[in-house]
Short mmCIF file of C-alpha atoms in Angstrom, two decimals:
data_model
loop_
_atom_site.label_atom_id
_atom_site.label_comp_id
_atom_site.label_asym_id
_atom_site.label_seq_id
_atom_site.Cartn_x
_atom_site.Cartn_y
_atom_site.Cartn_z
CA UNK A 1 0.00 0.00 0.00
CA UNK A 2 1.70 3.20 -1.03
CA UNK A 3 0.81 6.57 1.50
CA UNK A 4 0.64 9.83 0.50
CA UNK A 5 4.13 12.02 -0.32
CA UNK A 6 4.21 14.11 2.53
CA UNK A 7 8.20 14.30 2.83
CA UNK A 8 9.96 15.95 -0.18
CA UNK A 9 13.87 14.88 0.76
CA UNK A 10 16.75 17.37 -1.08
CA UNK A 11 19.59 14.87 -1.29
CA UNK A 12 19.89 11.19 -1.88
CA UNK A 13 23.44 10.19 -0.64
CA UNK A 14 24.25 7.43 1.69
CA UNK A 15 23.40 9.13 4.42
CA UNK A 16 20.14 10.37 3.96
CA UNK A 17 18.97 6.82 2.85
CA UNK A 18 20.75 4.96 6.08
CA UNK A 19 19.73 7.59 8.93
CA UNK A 20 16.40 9.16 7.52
CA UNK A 21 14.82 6.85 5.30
CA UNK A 22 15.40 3.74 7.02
CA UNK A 23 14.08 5.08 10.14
CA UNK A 24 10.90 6.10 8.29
CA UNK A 25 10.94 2.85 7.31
CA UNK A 26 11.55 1.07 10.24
CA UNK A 27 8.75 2.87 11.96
CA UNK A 28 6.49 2.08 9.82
CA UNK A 29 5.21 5.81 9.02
CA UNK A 30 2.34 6.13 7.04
CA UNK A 31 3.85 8.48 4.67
CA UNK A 32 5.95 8.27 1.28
CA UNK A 33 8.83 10.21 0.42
CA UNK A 34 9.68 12.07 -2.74
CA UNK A 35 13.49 12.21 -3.70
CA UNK A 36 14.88 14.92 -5.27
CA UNK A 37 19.19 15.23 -6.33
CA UNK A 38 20.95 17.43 -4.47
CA UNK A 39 23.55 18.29 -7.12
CA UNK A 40 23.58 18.64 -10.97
CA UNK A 41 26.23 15.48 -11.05
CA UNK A 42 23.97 13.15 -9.40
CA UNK A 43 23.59 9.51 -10.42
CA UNK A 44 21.16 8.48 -7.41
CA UNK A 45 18.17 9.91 -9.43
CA UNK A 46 17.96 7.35 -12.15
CA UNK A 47 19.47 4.44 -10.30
CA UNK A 48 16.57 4.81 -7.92
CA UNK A 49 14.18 4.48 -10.69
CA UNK A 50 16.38 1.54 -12.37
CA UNK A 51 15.52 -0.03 -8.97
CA UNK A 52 12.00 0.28 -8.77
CA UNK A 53 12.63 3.01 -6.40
CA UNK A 54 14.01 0.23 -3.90
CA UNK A 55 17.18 0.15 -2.27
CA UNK A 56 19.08 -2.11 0.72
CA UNK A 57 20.21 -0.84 4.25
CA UNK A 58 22.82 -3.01 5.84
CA UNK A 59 22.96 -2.54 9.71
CA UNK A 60 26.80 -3.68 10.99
CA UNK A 61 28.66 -3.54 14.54
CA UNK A 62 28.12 -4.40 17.76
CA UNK A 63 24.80 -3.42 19.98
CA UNK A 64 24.68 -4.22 23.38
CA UNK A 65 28.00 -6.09 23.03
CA UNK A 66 26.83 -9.00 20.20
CA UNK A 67 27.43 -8.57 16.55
CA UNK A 68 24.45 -7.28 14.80
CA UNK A 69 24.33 -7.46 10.76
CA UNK A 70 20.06 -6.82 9.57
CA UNK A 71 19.29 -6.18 6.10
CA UNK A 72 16.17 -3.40 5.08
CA UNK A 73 14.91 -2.69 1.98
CA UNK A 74 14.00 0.82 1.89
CA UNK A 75 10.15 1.26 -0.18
CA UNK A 76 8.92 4.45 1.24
CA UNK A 77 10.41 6.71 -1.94
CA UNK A 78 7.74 7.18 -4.48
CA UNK A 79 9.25 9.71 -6.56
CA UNK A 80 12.17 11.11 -8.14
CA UNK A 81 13.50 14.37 -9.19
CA UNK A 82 16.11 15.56 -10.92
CA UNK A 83 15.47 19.53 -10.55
CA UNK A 84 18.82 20.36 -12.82
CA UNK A 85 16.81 18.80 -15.54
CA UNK A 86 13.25 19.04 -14.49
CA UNK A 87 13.32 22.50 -12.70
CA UNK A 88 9.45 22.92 -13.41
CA UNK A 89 8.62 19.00 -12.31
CA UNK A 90 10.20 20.35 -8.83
CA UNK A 91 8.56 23.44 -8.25
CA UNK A 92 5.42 21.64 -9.60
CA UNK A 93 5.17 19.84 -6.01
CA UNK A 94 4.82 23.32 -4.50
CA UNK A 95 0.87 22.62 -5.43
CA UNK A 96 0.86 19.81 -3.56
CA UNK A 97 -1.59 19.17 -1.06
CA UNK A 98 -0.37 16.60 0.92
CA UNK A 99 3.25 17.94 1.46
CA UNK A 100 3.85 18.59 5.19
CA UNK A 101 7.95 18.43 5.32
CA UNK A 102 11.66 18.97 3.71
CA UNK A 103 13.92 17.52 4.92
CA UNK A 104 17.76 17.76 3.67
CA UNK A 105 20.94 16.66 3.99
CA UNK A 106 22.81 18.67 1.02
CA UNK A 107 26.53 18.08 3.38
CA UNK A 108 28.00 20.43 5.72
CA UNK A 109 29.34 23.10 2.26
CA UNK A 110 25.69 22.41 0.78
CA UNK A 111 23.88 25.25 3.16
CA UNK A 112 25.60 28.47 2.11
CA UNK A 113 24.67 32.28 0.93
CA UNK A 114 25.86 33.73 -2.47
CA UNK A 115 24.00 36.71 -3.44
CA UNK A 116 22.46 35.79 -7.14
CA UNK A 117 19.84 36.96 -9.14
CA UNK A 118 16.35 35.24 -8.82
CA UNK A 119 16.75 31.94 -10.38
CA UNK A 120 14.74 31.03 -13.61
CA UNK A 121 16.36 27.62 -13.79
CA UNK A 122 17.84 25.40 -10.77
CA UNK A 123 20.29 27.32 -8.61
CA UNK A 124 23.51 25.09 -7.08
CA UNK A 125 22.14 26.30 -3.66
CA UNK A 126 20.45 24.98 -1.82
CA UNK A 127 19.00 27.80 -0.08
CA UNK A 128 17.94 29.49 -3.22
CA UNK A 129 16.07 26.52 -4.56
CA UNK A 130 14.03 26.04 -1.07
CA UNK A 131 13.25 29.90 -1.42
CA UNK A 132 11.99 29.92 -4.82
CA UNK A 133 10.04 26.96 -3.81
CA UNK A 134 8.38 28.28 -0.68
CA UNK A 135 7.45 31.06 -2.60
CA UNK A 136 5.93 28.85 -5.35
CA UNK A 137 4.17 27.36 -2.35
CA UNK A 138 2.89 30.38 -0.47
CA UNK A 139 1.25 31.82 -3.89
CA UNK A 140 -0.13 28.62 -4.58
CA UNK A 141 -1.76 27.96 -1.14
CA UNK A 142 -2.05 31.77 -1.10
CA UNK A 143 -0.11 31.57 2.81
CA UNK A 144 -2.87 29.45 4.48
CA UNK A 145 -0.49 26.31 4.53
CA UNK A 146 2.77 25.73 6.06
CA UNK A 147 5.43 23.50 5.50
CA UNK A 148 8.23 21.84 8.39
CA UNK A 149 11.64 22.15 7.48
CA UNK A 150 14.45 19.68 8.78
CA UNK A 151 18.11 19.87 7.70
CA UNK A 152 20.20 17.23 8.91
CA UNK A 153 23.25 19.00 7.99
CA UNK A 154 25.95 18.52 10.15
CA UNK A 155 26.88 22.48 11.29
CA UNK A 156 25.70 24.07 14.61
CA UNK A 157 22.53 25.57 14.38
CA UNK A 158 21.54 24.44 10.69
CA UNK A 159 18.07 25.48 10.46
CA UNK A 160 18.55 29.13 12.03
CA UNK A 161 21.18 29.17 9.60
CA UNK A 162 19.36 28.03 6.91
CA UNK A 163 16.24 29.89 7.34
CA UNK A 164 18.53 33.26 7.72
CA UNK A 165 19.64 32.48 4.72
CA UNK A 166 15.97 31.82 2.66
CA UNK A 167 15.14 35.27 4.42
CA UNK A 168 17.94 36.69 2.68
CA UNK A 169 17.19 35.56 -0.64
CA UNK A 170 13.64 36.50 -0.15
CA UNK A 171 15.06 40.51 0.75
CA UNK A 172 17.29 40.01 -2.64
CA UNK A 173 14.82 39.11 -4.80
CA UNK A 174 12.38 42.00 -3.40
CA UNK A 175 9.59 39.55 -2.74
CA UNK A 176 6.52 40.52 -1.23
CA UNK A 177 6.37 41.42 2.54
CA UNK A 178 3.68 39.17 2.99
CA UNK A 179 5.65 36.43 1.86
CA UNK A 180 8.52 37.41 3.86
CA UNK A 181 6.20 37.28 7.05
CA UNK A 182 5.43 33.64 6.48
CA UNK A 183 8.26 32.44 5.53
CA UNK A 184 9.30 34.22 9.10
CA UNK A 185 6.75 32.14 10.92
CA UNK A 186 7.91 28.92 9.56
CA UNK A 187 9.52 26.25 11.42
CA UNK A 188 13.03 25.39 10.74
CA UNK A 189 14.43 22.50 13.34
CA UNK A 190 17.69 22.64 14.36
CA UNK A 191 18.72 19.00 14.22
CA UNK A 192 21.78 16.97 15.39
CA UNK A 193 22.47 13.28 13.99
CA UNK A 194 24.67 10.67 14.75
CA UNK A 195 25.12 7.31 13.39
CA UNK A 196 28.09 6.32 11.06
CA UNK A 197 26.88 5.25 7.49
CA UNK A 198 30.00 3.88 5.13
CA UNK A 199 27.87 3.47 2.50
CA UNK A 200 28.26 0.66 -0.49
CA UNK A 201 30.83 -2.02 0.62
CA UNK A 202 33.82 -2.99 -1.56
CA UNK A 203 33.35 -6.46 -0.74
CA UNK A 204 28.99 -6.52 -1.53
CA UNK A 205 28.59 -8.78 -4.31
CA UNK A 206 24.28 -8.65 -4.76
CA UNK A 207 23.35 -6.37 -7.80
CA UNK A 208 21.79 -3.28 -5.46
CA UNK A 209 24.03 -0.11 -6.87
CA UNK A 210 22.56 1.62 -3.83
CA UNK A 211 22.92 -0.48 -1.22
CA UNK A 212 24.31 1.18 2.02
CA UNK A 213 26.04 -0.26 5.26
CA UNK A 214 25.72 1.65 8.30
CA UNK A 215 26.62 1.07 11.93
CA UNK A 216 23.43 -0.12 14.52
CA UNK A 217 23.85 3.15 16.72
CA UNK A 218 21.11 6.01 15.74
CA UNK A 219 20.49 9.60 17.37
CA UNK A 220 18.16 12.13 16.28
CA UNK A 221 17.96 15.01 18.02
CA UNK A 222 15.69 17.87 16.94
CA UNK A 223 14.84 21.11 19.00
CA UNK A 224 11.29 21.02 18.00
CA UNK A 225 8.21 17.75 18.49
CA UNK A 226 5.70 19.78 16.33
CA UNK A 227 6.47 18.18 12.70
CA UNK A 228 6.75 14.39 14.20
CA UNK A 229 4.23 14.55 16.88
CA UNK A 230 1.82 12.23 15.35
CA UNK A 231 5.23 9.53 14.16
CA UNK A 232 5.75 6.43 15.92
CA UNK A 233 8.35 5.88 18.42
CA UNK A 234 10.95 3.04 18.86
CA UNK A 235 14.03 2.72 21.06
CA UNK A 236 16.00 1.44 18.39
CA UNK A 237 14.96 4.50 16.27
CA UNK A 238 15.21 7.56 19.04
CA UNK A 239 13.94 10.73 17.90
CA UNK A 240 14.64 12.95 21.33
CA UNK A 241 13.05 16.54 21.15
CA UNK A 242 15.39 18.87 23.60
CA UNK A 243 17.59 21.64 23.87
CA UNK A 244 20.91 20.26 21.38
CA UNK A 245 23.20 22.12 23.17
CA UNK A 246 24.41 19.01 25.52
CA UNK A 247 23.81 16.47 22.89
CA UNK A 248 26.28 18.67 20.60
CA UNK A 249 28.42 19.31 23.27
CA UNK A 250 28.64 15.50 24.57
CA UNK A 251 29.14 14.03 21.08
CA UNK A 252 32.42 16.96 20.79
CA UNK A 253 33.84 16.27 23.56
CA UNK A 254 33.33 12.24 24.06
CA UNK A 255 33.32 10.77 20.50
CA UNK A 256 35.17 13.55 18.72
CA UNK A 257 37.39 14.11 21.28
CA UNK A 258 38.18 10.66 21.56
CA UNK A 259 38.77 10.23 18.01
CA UNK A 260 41.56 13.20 18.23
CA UNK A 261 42.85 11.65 21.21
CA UNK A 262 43.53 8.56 19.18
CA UNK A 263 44.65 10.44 16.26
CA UNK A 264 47.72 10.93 18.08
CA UNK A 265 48.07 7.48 19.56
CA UNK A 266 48.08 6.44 16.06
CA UNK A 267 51.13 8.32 15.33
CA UNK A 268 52.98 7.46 18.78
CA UNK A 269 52.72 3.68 18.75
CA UNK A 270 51.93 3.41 14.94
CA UNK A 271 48.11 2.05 14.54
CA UNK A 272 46.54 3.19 11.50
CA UNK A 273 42.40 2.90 12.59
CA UNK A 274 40.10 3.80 15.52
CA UNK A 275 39.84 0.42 16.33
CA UNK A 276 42.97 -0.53 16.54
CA UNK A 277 44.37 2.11 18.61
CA UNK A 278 41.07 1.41 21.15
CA UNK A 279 41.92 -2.03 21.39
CA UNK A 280 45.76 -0.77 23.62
CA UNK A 281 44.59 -1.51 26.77
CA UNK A 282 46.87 1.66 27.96
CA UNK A 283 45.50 3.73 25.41
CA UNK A 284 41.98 2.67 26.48
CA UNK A 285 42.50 3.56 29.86
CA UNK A 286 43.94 7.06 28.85
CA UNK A 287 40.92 7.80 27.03
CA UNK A 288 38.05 6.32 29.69
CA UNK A 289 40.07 8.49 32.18
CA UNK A 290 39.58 11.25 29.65
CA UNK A 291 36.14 10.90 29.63
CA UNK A 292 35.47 9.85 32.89
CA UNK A 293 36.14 13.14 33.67
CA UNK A 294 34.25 14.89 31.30
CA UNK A 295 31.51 12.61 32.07
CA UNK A 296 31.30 13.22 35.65
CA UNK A 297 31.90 17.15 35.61
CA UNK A 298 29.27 17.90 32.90
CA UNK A 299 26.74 15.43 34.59
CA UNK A 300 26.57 13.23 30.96
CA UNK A 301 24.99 9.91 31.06
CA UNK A 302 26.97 7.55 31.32
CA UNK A 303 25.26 5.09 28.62
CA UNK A 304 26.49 7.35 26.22
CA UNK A 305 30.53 6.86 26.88
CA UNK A 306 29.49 3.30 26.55
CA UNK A 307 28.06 3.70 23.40
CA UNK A 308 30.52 5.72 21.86
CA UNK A 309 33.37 3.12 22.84
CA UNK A 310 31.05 0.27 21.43
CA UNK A 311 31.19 2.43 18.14
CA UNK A 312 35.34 2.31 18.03
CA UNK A 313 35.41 -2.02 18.55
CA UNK A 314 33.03 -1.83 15.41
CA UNK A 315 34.52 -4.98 13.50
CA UNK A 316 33.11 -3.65 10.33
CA UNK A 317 34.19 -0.11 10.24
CA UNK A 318 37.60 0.81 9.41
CA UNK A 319 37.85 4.10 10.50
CA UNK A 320 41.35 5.69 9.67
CA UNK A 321 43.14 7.78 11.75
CA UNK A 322 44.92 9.41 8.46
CA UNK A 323 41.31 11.15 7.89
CA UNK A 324 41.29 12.42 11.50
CA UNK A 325 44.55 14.03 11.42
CA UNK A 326 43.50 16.78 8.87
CA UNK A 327 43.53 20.47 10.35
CA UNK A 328 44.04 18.42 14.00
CA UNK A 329 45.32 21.44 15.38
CA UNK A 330 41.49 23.43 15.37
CA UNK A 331 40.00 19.53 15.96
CA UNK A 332 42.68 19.97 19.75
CA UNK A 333 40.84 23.14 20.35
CA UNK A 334 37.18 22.78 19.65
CA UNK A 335 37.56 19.12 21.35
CA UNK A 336 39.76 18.95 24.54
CA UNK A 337 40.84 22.59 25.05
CA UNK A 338 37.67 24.19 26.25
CA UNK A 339 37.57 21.46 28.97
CA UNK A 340 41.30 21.57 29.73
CA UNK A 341 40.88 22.37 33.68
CA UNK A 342 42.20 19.11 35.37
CA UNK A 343 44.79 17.22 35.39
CA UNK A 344 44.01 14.45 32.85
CA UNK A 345 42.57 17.23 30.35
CA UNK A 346 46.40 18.85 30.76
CA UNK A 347 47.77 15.63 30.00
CA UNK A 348 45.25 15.22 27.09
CA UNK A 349 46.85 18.71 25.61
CA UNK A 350 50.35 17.98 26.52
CA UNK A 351 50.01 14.99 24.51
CA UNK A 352 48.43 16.43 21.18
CA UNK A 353 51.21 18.94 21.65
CA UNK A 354 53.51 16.12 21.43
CA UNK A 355 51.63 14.77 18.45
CA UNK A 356 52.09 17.92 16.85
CA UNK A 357 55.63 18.33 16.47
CA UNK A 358 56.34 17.74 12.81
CA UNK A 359 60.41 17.15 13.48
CA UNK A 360 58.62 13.80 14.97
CA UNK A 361 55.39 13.06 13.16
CA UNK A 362 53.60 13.40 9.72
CA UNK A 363 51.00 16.27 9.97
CA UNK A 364 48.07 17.22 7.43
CA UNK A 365 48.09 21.37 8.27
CA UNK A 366 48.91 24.22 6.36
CA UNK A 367 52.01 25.24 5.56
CA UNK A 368 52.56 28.04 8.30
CA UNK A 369 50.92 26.09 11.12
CA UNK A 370 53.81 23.21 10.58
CA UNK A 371 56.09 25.99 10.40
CA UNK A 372 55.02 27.97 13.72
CA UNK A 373 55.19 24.38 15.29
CA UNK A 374 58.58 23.20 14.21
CA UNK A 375 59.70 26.69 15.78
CA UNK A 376 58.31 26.50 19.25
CA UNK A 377 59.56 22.82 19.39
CA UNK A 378 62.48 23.73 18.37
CA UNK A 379 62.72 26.34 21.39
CA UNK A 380 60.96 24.14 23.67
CA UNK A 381 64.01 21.29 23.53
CA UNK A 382 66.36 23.93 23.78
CA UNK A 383 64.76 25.37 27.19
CA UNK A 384 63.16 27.91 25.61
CA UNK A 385 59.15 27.21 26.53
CA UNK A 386 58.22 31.20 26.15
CA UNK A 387 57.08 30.32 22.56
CA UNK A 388 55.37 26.60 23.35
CA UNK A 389 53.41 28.56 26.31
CA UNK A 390 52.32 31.95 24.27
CA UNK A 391 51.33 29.43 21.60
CA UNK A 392 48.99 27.19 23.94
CA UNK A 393 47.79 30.08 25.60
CA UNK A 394 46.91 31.74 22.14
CA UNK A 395 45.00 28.28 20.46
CA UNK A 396 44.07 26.61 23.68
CA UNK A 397 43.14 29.50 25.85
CA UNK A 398 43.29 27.41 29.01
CA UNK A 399 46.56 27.54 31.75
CA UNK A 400 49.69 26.83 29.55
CA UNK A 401 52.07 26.79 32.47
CA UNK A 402 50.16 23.71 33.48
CA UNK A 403 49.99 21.89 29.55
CA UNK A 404 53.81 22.86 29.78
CA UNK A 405 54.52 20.97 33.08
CA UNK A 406 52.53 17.89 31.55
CA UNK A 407 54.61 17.97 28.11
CA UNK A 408 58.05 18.23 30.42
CA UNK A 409 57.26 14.63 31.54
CA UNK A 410 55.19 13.28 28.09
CA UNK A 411 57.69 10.34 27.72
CA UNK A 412 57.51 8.88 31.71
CA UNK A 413 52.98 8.88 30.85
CA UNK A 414 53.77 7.35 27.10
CA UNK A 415 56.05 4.34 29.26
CA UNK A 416 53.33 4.01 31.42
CA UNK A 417 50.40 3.91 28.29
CA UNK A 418 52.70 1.63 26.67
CA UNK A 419 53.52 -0.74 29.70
CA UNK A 420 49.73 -1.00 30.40
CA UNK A 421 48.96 -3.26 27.04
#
């Protein structure tokens, strides 16, 4: 039985179809999805349609400590778009009646400004194609419907952001105030997701071009219940309607931070993936210490450290440290930096300090960062730690004479990470 389209979804990557559609398919919600390309390069489009609009979701990894693998196929997409080619079959949906949502996930670079003329074929934005759209949909509906919009982009405050955006456009193009005003009163969630899709598998021999493999964990935060209020619920499908702010700030400082953390054991006792630098027992104990703390200072619960080092022993995920170590140095101060106020946490620094001293290790940063560090290294083996503690106290803003003290003894704690495997 095929239910009405009420979700038009910009974007059709692996993502999208392993976090959003499979949970709408998984709960069972009576609703069907149209899917519409993000980009003019697309392929998704027409092997969608090749596929009878049918794809495969491969869960993998470990829940609750057993090894999970469950196959889904996906049916709740209906309909395709390709708007770069069929810019008037897209904006044709703004008549529809039974559209309640959009939902997107165009990647972190897809919600952006540029100031361009009003667009009489598909714009590259995103933003500019949900404006012109809305607008197609207020004349239509003449303002007496609304529509829910959901990005699931992966930036800090993504529908604020986007919305300010659409407003923008809409004072550009000199579109009616009246129009302004409702797009104003529109809802834009501000979401936060978090599950780990790797997409198609280099070893999947079946004859689905989209099939996707993605790890069991699955978070959904949104800031606003409105647009699912009537949707089912499931454990194994959480949608969680609250502030984001210590979901975000959790997932930064507990999974990211972790995964920066061992970045740098990586380099110091040579493991190339998450899960093999997790499985050092010394290491391990480092990094539960690590978040031990942050765990019992910020009042987290403590399921969620679990889950997140569940997610690293993933047997089916080969997460490489290589792609962790780009820009590391602004990953050291968005992730362990603002919480560097005990003793472990000055450790923690000390050690990505260590990490970063390109006389020693392999690093993926600009040209004048490497530089700057190769200096104050330099200095700081000399006796010189003037420039190592101006430098911490410029990127790390926390007590460098502290960091520095931790540093001086960095080879008596890597002995005793070492000794405890």
């Amino acid at each position: 039985m095929k239910h009405p389209i009420k979700i038009m979804q910009i974007g059709d990557g692996n993502f999208i179809r392993g976090f959003f559609d499979l949970a709408v398919e998984q709960l069972q919600v009576p609703c069907s999805i149209v899917s519409v390309a993000a980009t003019a390069r697309g392929k998704t489009v027409k092997q969608l349609e090749e596929q009878q609009l049918q794809f495969t979701v491969m869960e993998r990894g470990l829940k609750n400590g057993e090894v999970i693998e469950e196959e889904t196929t996906v049916k709740i997409i209906q309909d395709t778009i390709h708007p770069y080619e069929n810019w008037h079959t897209f904006l044709q949906y703004a008549q529809s009646e039974t559209l309640e949502m959009i939902v997107s996930n165009t990647t972190e670079a897809g919600i952006y400004y540029e100031n361009i003329p009003y667009p009489t074929a598909c714009p590259t934005s995103y933003a500019a194609k949900l404006t012109v759209f809305l607008e197609q949909y207020y004349n239509h509906f003449q303002g007496k419907k609304q529509l829910a919009i959901v990005p699931l982009e992966l930036i800090e405050q993504n529908g604020s952001t986007l919305k300010t955006i659409c407003l923008q456009h809409a004072k550009d193009w000199n579109l009616p105030t009246a129009f302004n005003e409702w797009l104003a009163t529109l809802t834009f969630c501000n979401t936060l997701v978090d599950r780990i899709v790797t997409g198609y598998p280099q070893d999947y021999q079946g004859e689905d071009a989209l099939y996707t493999v993605c790890e069991p964990y699955f978070l959904f935060v949104i800031d606003q219940k409105e647009p699912f209020k009537h949707w089912p619920t499931s454990l194994d499908f959480p949608f969680v309607f609250d502030d984001l702010d210590m979901y975000r700030k959790r997932k930064v400082a507990i999974l990211n931070g972790s995964h920066i953390l061992l970045s740098a054991f990586g380099k110091i006792f040579n493991y190339t993936t998450v899960r093999e630098a997790f499985s050092h027992a010394g290491v391990r104990v480092f990094i539960e210490k690590v978040t031990n703390d942050f765990t019992q200072r910020f009042q987290v619960d403590e399921h969620y450290q679990q889950d997140v080092f569940e997610r690293f022993l993933n047997p089916f995920i080969e997460h490489q440290l290589y792609d962790i170590q780009l820009n590391e140095l602004s990953k050291w101060q968005t992730r362990i930096a603002p919480y560097a106020e005990t003793e472990i946490y000055y450790q923690a620094l000390a050690l990505g300090m260590y990490a970063m001293n390109p006389t020693r290790f392999s690093m993926r940063e600009s040209d004048q960062v490497i530089e700057k560090l190769a200096e104050i290294h330099n200095h700081f083996e000399q006796g010189q730690t003037e420039p190592m503690q101006q430098f911490i106290e410029q990127h790390f803003q926390c007590d460098a004479t502290k960091v520095i003290q931790q540093l001086s003894t960095i080879n008596s704690l890597l002995e005793e990470i070492a000794c405890d495997n």
